[in-house]
Amino acid sequence: MFTPGYFRDAADRVFAPRESAVLMAAASGAPIYSPFSTFIGTGIVGGRMPTYIEMGRQAAKAVNALLDGTAPAAVGLPTRIPAEVQIDWRQARRWGVDPNNIPSGAILHFKEPSFWEAHRDAVIITAAVLLLQAGLITALLIERQSRRRTAMALEASQKQMNLAARAARLSTWAWDVGRIENGAAESLRQHAAPQNDQPMAFEHVLETTYPADRADLERAVGKALATGEELDIEYRVLRPDGDVRWVAARGRVEKGNASRLLGVALDVTERKVANLQAAQDRAALRHMTRVSIAGQLSAAIAHQINQPLAAILGNAEAAQKMLASKMVDLADLREICDDIVTEEHRAAEVIRRLSALYKRGDMKVAPLDLNELIRETLELLRTELLIRHVAPLTDLAPALPVVDGGHVQLQQVLLNLILNAADAMNGNVEERKLTIRTEATGAVVRFYVVDNGCGIAADDLKNVFDAFWTTKAAGMGMGLAICKSIIAAHHGSITATNNVEGGAAFCVSLPSGKPA
Ligand code: ADP
């Protein structure tokens, strides 16, 4: 149905056209269309409608032109007012108008915007935020899971480490060098604790260290920090109860923290005590050997020399008597003198035979590797040298020819030379350096025992190998004499010199044997 509206009905009732449209729309059984946009909202569906705003605008233009004095003919009639399809969306829905049939440019009135149209921006922003949040939550969950897995793996490996450490009776430590803190009592407790992961100021590590070993530990730690090399040291720890324990510590500088050392420590007291005992036993044995050799030598000398001496004495007394009487029988006197010379030769022979004791002794000669013997001897003396703060260094020539020698005897020479060197360095405040070097030239193999001790007075250099010559209060002066006779028995030589930079050097030369 189409209506322009009415002013009066058949019953002569008067309306504004819009009112009539309202009444008709309410009563109509079909959709109503109209040409006036003012009818939108009365219940009509819509129609092609000119806009009153455009109409007013064109009228105003014409009036303005007339008022400006333009001739009416020139003003002319208004152009055709453009019309637009306008639809009351509610009525179109009510009458079931197919939206596809509504022209695309139509103005739709009373159309509720969809949620999307009304809140497009907010929806987009909210969705973006939600997406971002979901992404973040997922990432966090994944991270948390991987962290948990890492933490579990770490815990498991730490447990294994602790187990292994406990089984090996190892304790871990962390030392902060340069950190100063209070609480020495606490540190003392910590140092003795079996598992100690809390960093500890190195100052307090030193406080709990046996005083005689502090300088060595400090030096070793300083070196490890400066060079990045591994710290490997054995030292004594003073426990709060006064007990002294031996600790073997190994460590390294922590990555990213150049003033912290991390490492493990092992209580090696039992092993040390056993080693020490062995060293003492060896020292006692060495002493006993020397004493017994000296004893045997003097007994043998006394026994063997007594007879020729007694004969010489008897002959000399007889000669004295003869010279006292007036009548001197020259033939007798000659005989007495001959006897004295013979007995003297006998005594000299005894002494020669005694000095050749080692040549006839039960020395077991076999091809031996001097480098190996040196390593073995240093291992025997490890603890003794450690206690005496002597740092042995070796400079052993590779592929050293073997020498034919007595293992026990040559070891005795090495022991004597090394211990003499350690004695000579007793007064050293600075580092006590002992170097053992080997070399081979031609058919001669040499080893040197070099120290940085007190050295030997120039006048004494010629005496050091003499039997019973010593400068030590408790010395016997037999060590080097024995060394000399052992080396002589090996057809070698031994010499003593002073180093230019201080200390003494003993050089032993031996003829090289056939390879073992
Ligand atoms: P002892 O050790 O009983 O004195 P030795 O025959 O072994 O007997 O040594 C004799 C002396 O030689 C020592 O007392 C010492 O004066 C000197 N001597 C030995 N080795 C060294 C050394 N490395 N440095 C300085 N003096 C030494």
XYZ file of C-alpha atoms and ligand atoms in Angstrom:
543
model
C 0.000 0.000 0.000
C 1.162 3.534 -0.728
C -0.047 6.691 1.041
C 0.899 10.368 0.917
C -1.288 10.834 4.143
C -4.617 12.527 4.530
C -5.917 15.699 6.134
C -9.561 14.593 6.517
C -11.362 11.257 6.504
C -14.775 10.198 5.402
C -16.161 10.954 8.869
C -14.828 14.474 8.451
C -12.235 14.054 11.110
C -9.177 16.258 10.530
C -5.611 14.984 10.813
C -2.133 15.999 10.160
C -1.035 13.643 7.315
C 1.537 12.040 9.631
C -1.199 11.184 12.169
C -3.231 9.576 9.382
C -0.176 7.494 8.465
C 0.100 6.327 12.073
C -3.541 5.209 12.070
C -3.249 3.513 8.716
C -0.084 1.687 9.619
C -1.667 0.418 12.797
C -4.689 -0.861 11.010
C -3.145 -2.056 7.736
C -2.750 -5.724 6.897
C -0.066 -4.902 4.329
C 3.160 -2.907 4.426
C 2.703 0.801 3.783
C 5.042 2.935 1.664
C 5.095 6.729 1.461
C 7.018 9.474 -0.400
C 7.690 11.521 2.762
C 10.621 11.000 5.033
C 8.655 12.619 7.873
C 6.487 9.475 7.887
C 9.420 7.309 8.934
C 8.670 6.122 12.438
C 4.895 6.176 11.995
C 4.768 2.494 11.133
C 5.271 2.702 7.380
C 8.005 0.523 5.829
C 9.625 3.364 3.806
C 9.837 4.588 0.219
C 11.806 6.660 -2.248
C 11.809 10.030 -0.473
C 13.282 13.454 -1.252
C 15.062 14.960 1.714
C 13.538 18.093 3.197
C 16.968 19.358 4.155
C 17.989 19.390 0.468
C 14.672 20.984 -0.471
C 15.168 23.728 2.129
C 18.723 24.257 0.964
C 17.617 24.787 -2.705
C 14.748 27.080 -1.661
C 17.085 29.144 0.491
C 19.448 29.463 -2.455
C 16.652 30.775 -4.720
C 15.388 33.210 -2.080
C 18.893 34.503 -1.438
C 19.375 35.039 -5.189
C 16.041 36.938 -5.468
C 16.918 39.029 -2.403
C 20.235 39.836 -4.016
C 18.329 41.310 -6.908
C 18.711 38.532 -9.440
C 15.891 38.516 -11.924
C 13.392 35.715 -11.263
C 13.904 34.373 -14.772
C 17.602 34.134 -14.119
C 17.067 32.402 -10.780
C 14.921 29.731 -12.513
C 13.134 26.796 -10.978
C 14.887 24.609 -8.445
C 16.524 21.534 -9.925
C 15.038 18.148 -9.216
C 15.299 17.269 -5.593
C 17.335 14.015 -5.252
C 15.408 11.215 -3.613
C 16.787 8.322 -1.585
C 15.273 5.048 -0.542
C 14.653 5.206 3.182
C 13.494 2.200 5.174
C 12.207 1.741 8.722
C 14.260 -1.372 9.541
C 11.868 -2.482 12.276
C 8.909 -2.448 9.849
C 10.926 -4.188 7.114
C 11.680 -6.972 9.611
C 8.044 -7.037 10.728
C 6.828 -7.529 7.187
C 9.534 -9.964 6.337
C 11.161 -7.870 3.619
C 14.127 -9.783 2.206
C 17.218 -7.626 2.999
C 18.604 -8.631 -0.415
C 15.774 -6.725 -2.019
C 16.637 -3.480 -0.253
C 18.845 -1.340 -2.552
C 22.402 -1.113 -1.377
C 22.427 2.698 -0.902
C 19.207 2.741 1.133
C 19.136 4.658 4.416
C 18.093 2.272 7.125
C 16.396 3.835 10.126
C 16.067 2.239 13.520
C 18.498 -0.462 12.639
C 20.264 -1.574 15.825
C 23.941 -1.818 14.963
C 25.302 -5.355 15.414
C 27.588 -5.961 18.369
C 30.526 -6.021 15.949
C 29.453 -2.680 14.374
C 28.897 -1.054 17.760
C 32.112 -2.217 19.451
C 34.436 -3.031 16.551
C 37.491 -1.205 17.922
C 36.977 -2.388 21.468
C 36.496 -5.953 20.217
C 39.647 -5.809 18.123
C 41.696 -4.358 20.977
C 40.264 -6.828 23.510
C 40.875 -9.756 21.174
C 44.433 -8.583 20.562
C 45.057 -8.195 24.284
C 43.532 -11.602 24.953
C 45.641 -13.178 22.247
C 48.769 -11.528 23.601
C 47.915 -12.631 27.098
C 47.232 -16.180 25.950
C 50.554 -16.187 24.117
C 52.334 -14.915 27.196
C 50.647 -17.418 29.455
C 51.587 -20.250 27.091
C 55.159 -19.057 26.897
C 55.323 -18.764 30.689
C 53.870 -22.231 31.120
C 56.363 -23.712 28.692
C 59.186 -21.859 30.392
C 58.006 -22.952 33.828
C 57.893 -26.532 32.691
C 61.330 -26.431 31.155
C 62.624 -24.672 34.267
C 61.101 -27.339 36.446
C 62.673 -30.019 34.279
C 66.051 -28.259 34.462
C 65.715 -27.829 38.217
C 64.857 -31.502 38.601
C 67.796 -32.549 36.447
C 70.042 -30.205 38.424
C 68.780 -31.550 41.718
C 69.301 -35.110 40.525
C 72.839 -34.399 39.352
C 73.580 -32.513 42.567
C 72.324 -35.469 44.584
C 74.538 -37.779 42.549
C 77.461 -35.423 43.024
C 76.865 -35.262 46.769
C 76.568 -39.013 46.907
C 79.784 -39.461 44.968
C 81.485 -36.796 47.075
C 80.308 -38.429 50.293
C 81.386 -41.845 49.069
C 84.823 -40.419 48.311
C 84.701 -38.434 51.571
C 85.177 -35.248 49.580
C 83.923 -31.898 50.707
C 83.300 -28.952 48.423
C 84.405 -25.408 49.143
C 84.251 -21.897 47.692
C 86.849 -19.314 48.700
C 86.477 -15.603 48.131
C 89.910 -14.089 47.860
C 89.938 -10.456 48.864
C 86.628 -10.613 50.745
C 86.932 -9.542 54.326
C 84.270 -10.401 56.854
C 83.741 -10.824 60.535
C 82.906 -14.040 62.291
C 86.050 -16.077 62.549
C 84.441 -18.609 64.861
C 81.829 -19.381 62.253
C 84.501 -19.805 59.599
C 86.429 -22.193 61.784
C 83.340 -24.311 62.021
C 82.761 -24.070 58.291
C 86.284 -25.071 57.338
C 85.877 -28.277 59.261
C 82.387 -28.972 57.915
C 82.154 -31.901 55.490
C 79.934 -30.116 52.943
C 80.528 -26.433 52.609
C 79.014 -24.662 49.608
C 78.829 -21.202 51.151
C 81.659 -18.992 49.909
C 84.145 -18.292 52.651
C 86.551 -15.373 52.869
C 90.044 -16.689 52.107
C 91.314 -14.729 55.107
C 89.487 -17.147 57.365
C 90.678 -20.145 55.416
C 94.167 -18.939 56.257
C 93.225 -18.417 59.897
C 92.250 -22.056 60.165
C 95.364 -23.196 58.319
C 98.322 -24.541 60.264
C 100.677 -21.533 60.652
C 103.663 -23.196 58.962
C 101.569 -24.000 55.874
C 99.904 -20.586 55.452
C 102.528 -19.027 53.199
C 102.506 -22.058 50.883
C 98.704 -22.057 50.636
C 98.626 -18.317 50.027
C 101.275 -18.630 47.327
C 99.477 -21.534 45.617
C 96.123 -19.711 45.668
C 97.737 -16.533 44.328
C 99.286 -18.540 41.495
C 95.993 -20.278 40.658
C 94.215 -16.909 40.522
C 96.907 -15.267 38.434
C 97.381 -18.067 35.915
C 93.973 -19.751 35.918
C 95.775 -23.047 36.499
C 94.380 -25.731 38.784
C 95.112 -25.393 42.470
C 96.513 -28.655 43.814
C 97.892 -28.508 47.327
C 98.187 -30.466 50.522
C 98.184 -28.500 53.754
C 97.293 -28.802 57.397
C 94.148 -27.432 59.011
C 94.012 -26.440 62.635
C 90.708 -27.566 64.088
C 89.017 -25.607 66.894
C 89.752 -28.480 69.296
C 93.471 -28.151 68.499
C 93.487 -31.250 66.310
C 95.610 -30.948 63.164
C 94.291 -32.568 59.978
C 95.930 -32.944 56.600
C 93.796 -31.734 53.697
C 94.362 -32.270 49.977
C 92.585 -29.472 48.089
C 91.989 -29.076 44.369
C 90.222 -26.130 42.809
C 89.819 -23.671 39.985
C 88.865 -20.046 39.503
C 85.096 -19.671 39.144
C 83.961 -18.707 35.649
C 82.989 -15.043 35.587
C 84.393 -14.345 39.057
C 88.146 -13.946 38.984
C 88.451 -13.654 42.771
C 86.623 -16.823 43.733
C 87.997 -20.344 43.782
C 85.771 -23.410 43.770
C 87.006 -26.857 44.609
C 86.989 -30.030 46.591
C 88.948 -31.118 49.619
C 89.824 -34.511 50.967
C 90.946 -35.326 54.472
C 94.179 -37.257 53.919
C 95.352 -37.304 57.515
C 95.478 -41.100 57.784
C 97.496 -41.470 54.612
C 99.791 -38.671 55.721
C 100.374 -40.141 59.137
C 101.236 -43.463 57.505
C 103.572 -41.744 55.023
C 105.163 -39.760 57.779
C 105.731 -42.861 59.806
C 107.262 -44.542 56.766
C 109.476 -41.491 56.167
C 110.571 -41.513 59.785
C 111.237 -45.209 59.574
C 113.264 -44.650 56.443
C 115.188 -41.809 58.032
C 115.896 -43.960 61.081
C 116.957 -46.803 58.841
C 119.202 -44.521 56.840
C 120.771 -43.268 60.030
C 121.165 -46.793 61.329
C 122.723 -47.871 58.049
C 125.212 -45.047 58.226
C 125.961 -45.760 61.867
C 126.358 -49.427 61.221
C 128.526 -48.823 58.149
C 130.609 -46.401 60.146
C 130.731 -48.902 63.010
C 131.666 -51.760 60.705
C 134.235 -49.632 58.994
C 135.864 -48.495 62.216
C 135.771 -52.006 63.703
C 137.302 -53.384 60.529
C 139.861 -50.582 60.428
C 140.677 -51.108 64.077
C 141.020 -54.864 63.645
C 142.935 -54.802 60.397
C 145.215 -51.913 61.230
C 145.916 -52.951 64.795
C 148.355 -55.705 63.825
C 150.564 -53.704 61.429
C 150.457 -50.766 63.848
C 151.502 -53.004 66.758
C 154.313 -54.429 64.612
C 155.401 -50.947 63.559
C 155.284 -49.816 67.184
C 157.346 -52.875 68.322
C 159.907 -52.287 65.557
C 160.128 -48.608 66.286
C 160.641 -49.233 70.036
C 163.378 -51.777 69.233
C 165.086 -49.248 66.969
C 164.849 -46.604 69.720
C 166.507 -49.003 72.184
C 169.169 -49.867 69.656
C 169.931 -46.193 69.025
C 170.179 -45.592 72.795
C 172.975 -48.193 73.176
C 176.458 -47.334 72.099
C 176.756 -50.186 69.687
C 174.373 -49.715 66.791
C 174.008 -52.743 64.584
C 173.253 -51.141 61.252
C 172.142 -54.419 59.687
C 169.581 -54.916 62.469
C 168.473 -51.316 62.169
C 167.961 -51.774 58.404
C 165.952 -54.906 59.101
C 163.789 -53.003 61.605
C 163.212 -50.215 59.088
C 162.324 -52.786 56.401
C 159.819 -54.316 58.790
C 158.315 -50.899 59.488
C 157.927 -50.232 55.745
C 156.398 -53.685 55.176
C 153.901 -53.214 57.998
C 153.080 -49.758 56.703
C 152.360 -51.315 53.273
C 150.164 -53.855 54.992
C 148.224 -51.092 56.725
C 147.889 -49.183 53.445
C 146.653 -52.361 51.756
C 144.044 -52.799 54.511
C 142.835 -49.276 53.951
C 142.791 -49.784 50.166
C 140.800 -52.969 50.581
C 138.346 -51.228 52.941
C 137.743 -48.376 50.548
C 137.071 -50.980 47.879
C 134.392 -52.467 50.137
C 131.630 -51.532 47.740
C 133.416 -53.000 44.788
C 133.249 -56.415 46.353
C 130.004 -55.866 48.199
C 126.866 -57.687 47.257
C 125.729 -54.893 44.954
C 123.186 -56.193 42.467
C 124.014 -54.512 39.196
C 121.287 -54.221 36.538
C 120.410 -51.775 33.746
C 118.295 -49.043 35.291
C 116.475 -45.951 34.184
C 117.764 -43.005 36.229
C 114.655 -40.903 35.478
C 112.492 -43.634 36.929
C 114.748 -43.951 39.970
C 114.510 -40.183 40.547
C 110.696 -40.232 40.325
C 110.554 -43.175 42.703
C 112.901 -41.513 45.198
C 110.962 -38.233 45.127
C 107.765 -40.164 45.751
C 109.426 -41.781 48.778
C 110.402 -38.353 50.074
C 107.140 -36.574 49.141
C 105.852 -36.080 52.646
C 109.225 -35.257 54.144
C 109.840 -32.572 51.507
C 106.295 -31.231 51.942
C 106.783 -30.802 55.651
C 110.110 -29.108 55.035
C 108.414 -26.822 52.459
C 110.722 -27.935 49.714
C 109.235 -27.814 46.232
C 110.978 -30.444 44.092
C 111.197 -29.702 40.368
C 112.371 -32.215 37.811
C 113.878 -31.615 34.421
C 114.365 -35.136 33.149
C 115.867 -35.751 29.726
C 113.642 -37.913 27.547
C 114.981 -41.195 26.219
C 117.828 -41.228 28.753
C 120.210 -44.176 28.205
C 120.152 -46.730 30.986
C 123.061 -47.140 33.397
C 124.339 -50.389 34.841
C 124.026 -49.932 38.552
C 122.796 -51.025 41.938
C 119.261 -49.788 42.484
C 119.585 -49.623 46.284
C 122.997 -47.985 46.199
C 122.122 -45.306 43.640
C 118.917 -44.591 45.511
C 121.004 -44.154 48.656
C 123.095 -41.553 46.776
C 119.952 -39.708 45.647
C 118.439 -39.801 49.136
C 121.653 -38.392 50.642
C 121.978 -35.608 48.078
C 118.304 -34.590 48.300
C 118.226 -34.605 52.095
C 121.502 -32.674 52.257
C 119.935 -30.105 49.889
C 116.844 -29.893 52.090
C 119.104 -29.393 55.142
C 120.997 -26.644 53.309
C 117.694 -24.822 52.572
C 116.486 -24.985 56.180
C 117.252 -21.315 56.731
C 115.547 -20.154 53.515
C 112.722 -17.729 54.152
C 111.928 -17.568 50.470
C 110.935 -20.496 48.317
C 112.990 -23.655 48.856
C 113.729 -24.866 45.375
C 115.177 -28.253 44.649
C 115.816 -29.172 41.023
C 116.800 -32.584 39.788
C 117.979 -32.696 36.229
C 119.230 -35.479 34.008
C 121.167 -35.359 30.769
C 123.206 -37.616 28.530
C 126.259 -36.686 26.478
C 128.079 -39.340 24.544
C 128.468 -42.391 26.729
C 127.940 -40.474 29.969
C 124.681 -40.052 31.847
C 124.538 -37.279 34.415
C 122.166 -36.246 37.129
C 122.273 -32.992 39.044
C 120.801 -32.191 42.432
C 120.589 -28.405 42.665
C 119.326 -26.364 45.601
C 119.059 -22.701 46.529
C 120.319 -23.224 50.078
C 123.312 -21.868 51.966
C 125.892 -23.275 49.543
C 129.329 -24.592 50.538
C 132.139 -22.310 51.707
C 134.807 -22.127 48.960
C 137.463 -23.599 51.291
C 135.235 -26.511 52.213
C 134.488 -27.652 48.666
C 137.513 -29.969 48.768
C 136.434 -31.519 52.104
C 132.783 -32.338 51.600
C 133.464 -35.890 50.350
C 135.858 -36.675 53.210
C 134.654 -39.209 55.742
C 133.615 -37.718 59.090
C 133.694 -34.178 57.724
C 130.544 -32.290 58.682
C 129.326 -28.783 59.497
C 126.093 -30.012 61.112
C 125.710 -30.236 64.863
C 124.161 -33.697 64.601
C 125.930 -34.642 61.362
C 128.218 -37.608 60.953
C 130.012 -36.582 57.802
C 129.617 -40.033 56.248
C 126.832 -39.363 53.709
C 128.916 -37.857 50.933
C 131.846 -40.189 51.639
C 129.533 -43.149 51.114
C 128.063 -41.483 47.986
C 131.564 -41.070 46.597
C 132.524 -44.687 47.168
C 129.196 -45.896 45.663
C 129.697 -43.756 42.572
C 133.345 -44.844 42.316
C 132.141 -48.447 42.430
C 129.971 -47.563 39.407
C 133.063 -46.193 37.590
C 131.554 -42.745 37.796
C 132.380 -39.454 39.492
C 130.677 -37.007 41.803
C 131.442 -33.300 42.114
C 130.161 -30.428 44.209
C 129.944 -26.796 43.066
C 128.253 -23.610 44.158
C 125.625 -22.013 41.905
C 126.169 -18.457 40.717
C 122.702 -17.516 41.961
C 123.305 -19.215 45.332
C 123.005 -22.725 46.687
C 124.969 -25.847 45.824
C 124.850 -28.285 42.939
C 126.000 -31.903 43.056
C 126.671 -33.617 39.761
C 126.943 -37.382 39.404
C 128.334 -38.793 36.141
C 127.888 -42.451 35.283
C 128.881 -44.436 32.215
C 125.801 -45.397 30.240
C 125.084 -49.108 29.940
C 123.412 -51.137 27.237
C 119.662 -50.528 26.874
C 117.510 -52.680 29.177
P 126.337 -34.830 57.072
O 125.141 -34.602 56.284
O 126.177 -35.825 58.156
O 126.991 -33.585 57.565
P 127.552 -35.400 54.550
O 128.780 -36.154 54.176
O 126.317 -35.830 53.881
O 127.387 -35.516 56.107
O 127.789 -33.878 54.273
C 129.004 -33.286 54.651
C 128.889 -31.779 54.682
O 128.812 -31.275 53.364
C 127.664 -31.263 55.385
O 127.831 -31.176 56.771
C 127.518 -29.886 54.743
O 128.318 -28.935 55.392
C 128.065 -30.081 53.369
N 126.992 -30.218 52.386
C 126.526 -31.343 51.861
N 125.555 -31.083 50.976
C 125.388 -29.742 50.952
C 124.516 -28.838 50.235
N 123.629 -29.272 49.367
N 124.649 -27.522 50.475
C 125.573 -27.062 51.358
N 126.387 -27.858 52.045
C 126.318 -29.182 51.856
